[in-house]
C-alpha positions as a Python dict, from the first residue, in 0.01 Angstrom:
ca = {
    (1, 'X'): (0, 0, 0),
    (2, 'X'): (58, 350, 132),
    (3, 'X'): (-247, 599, 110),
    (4, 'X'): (-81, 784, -97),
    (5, 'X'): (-23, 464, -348),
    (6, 'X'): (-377, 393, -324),
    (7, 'X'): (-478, 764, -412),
    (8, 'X'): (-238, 742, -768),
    (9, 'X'): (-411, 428, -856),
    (10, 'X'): (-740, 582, -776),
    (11, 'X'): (-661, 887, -993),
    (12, 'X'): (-508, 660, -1295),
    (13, 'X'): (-817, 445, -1310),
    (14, 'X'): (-1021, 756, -1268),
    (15, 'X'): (-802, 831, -1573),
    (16, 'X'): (-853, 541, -1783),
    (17, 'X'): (-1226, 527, -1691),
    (18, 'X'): (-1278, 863, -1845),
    (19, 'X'): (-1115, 757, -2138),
    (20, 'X'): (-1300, 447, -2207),
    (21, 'X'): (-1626, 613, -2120),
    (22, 'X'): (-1562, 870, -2403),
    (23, 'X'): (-1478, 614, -2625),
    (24, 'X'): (-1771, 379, -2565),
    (25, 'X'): (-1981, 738, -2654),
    (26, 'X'): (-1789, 762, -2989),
    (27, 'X'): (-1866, 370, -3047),
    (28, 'X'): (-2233, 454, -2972),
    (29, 'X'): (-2225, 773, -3200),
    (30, 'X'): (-2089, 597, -3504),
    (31, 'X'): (-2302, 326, -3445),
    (32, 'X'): (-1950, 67, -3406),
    (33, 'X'): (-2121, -59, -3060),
    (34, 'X'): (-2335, -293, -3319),
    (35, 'X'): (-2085, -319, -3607),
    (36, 'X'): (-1780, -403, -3336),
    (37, 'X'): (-2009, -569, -3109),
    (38, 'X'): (-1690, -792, -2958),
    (39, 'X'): (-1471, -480, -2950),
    (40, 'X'): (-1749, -285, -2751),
    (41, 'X'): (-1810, -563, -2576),
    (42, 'X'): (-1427, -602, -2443),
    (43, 'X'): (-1449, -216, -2362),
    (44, 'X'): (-1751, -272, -2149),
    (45, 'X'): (-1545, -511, -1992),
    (46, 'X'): (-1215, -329, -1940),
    (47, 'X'): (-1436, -46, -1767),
    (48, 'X'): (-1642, -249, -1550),
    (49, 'X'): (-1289, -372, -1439),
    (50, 'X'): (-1095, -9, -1398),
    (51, 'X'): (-1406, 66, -1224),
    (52, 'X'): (-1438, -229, -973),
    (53, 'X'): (-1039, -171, -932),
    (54, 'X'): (-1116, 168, -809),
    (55, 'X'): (-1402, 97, -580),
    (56, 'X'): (-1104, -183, -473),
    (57, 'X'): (-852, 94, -397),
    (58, 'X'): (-1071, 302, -222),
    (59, 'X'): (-1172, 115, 17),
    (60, 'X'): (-841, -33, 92),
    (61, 'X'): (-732, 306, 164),
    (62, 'X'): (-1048, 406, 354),
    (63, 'X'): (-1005, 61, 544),
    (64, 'X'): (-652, 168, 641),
    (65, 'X'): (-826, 512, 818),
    (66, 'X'): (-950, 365, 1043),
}
């Protein structure tokens, strides 16, 4: 991948990390992380992944610097 490939991925997981971190706070608020304990569970999941993704990318691309 180009930098410049690298950097969009960064930014879209960046993105959807955001995204699931404000919804994990509005599963905490209502109180769902207990009542949808599976569901919060799989969220946990799907931003520990967009997250390790990104850490991925970014080294990649800081690996191709040099």
């Amino acid at each position: 991948m180009t930098e410049d490939e690298h950097r969009q991925v960064i930014d879209e997981l960046d993105e959807m990390i955001r995204d699931a971190r404000t919804l994990m706070d509005r599963f905490e608020a209502g109180g769902m992380d207990e009542a949808m304990a599976g569901d919060y569970q799989q969220l946990l999941d799907l931003h520990a992944r967009a997250v390790g993704d990104q850490n991925a990318h970014t080294m990649a691309m800081l690996a191709a610097d040099q």
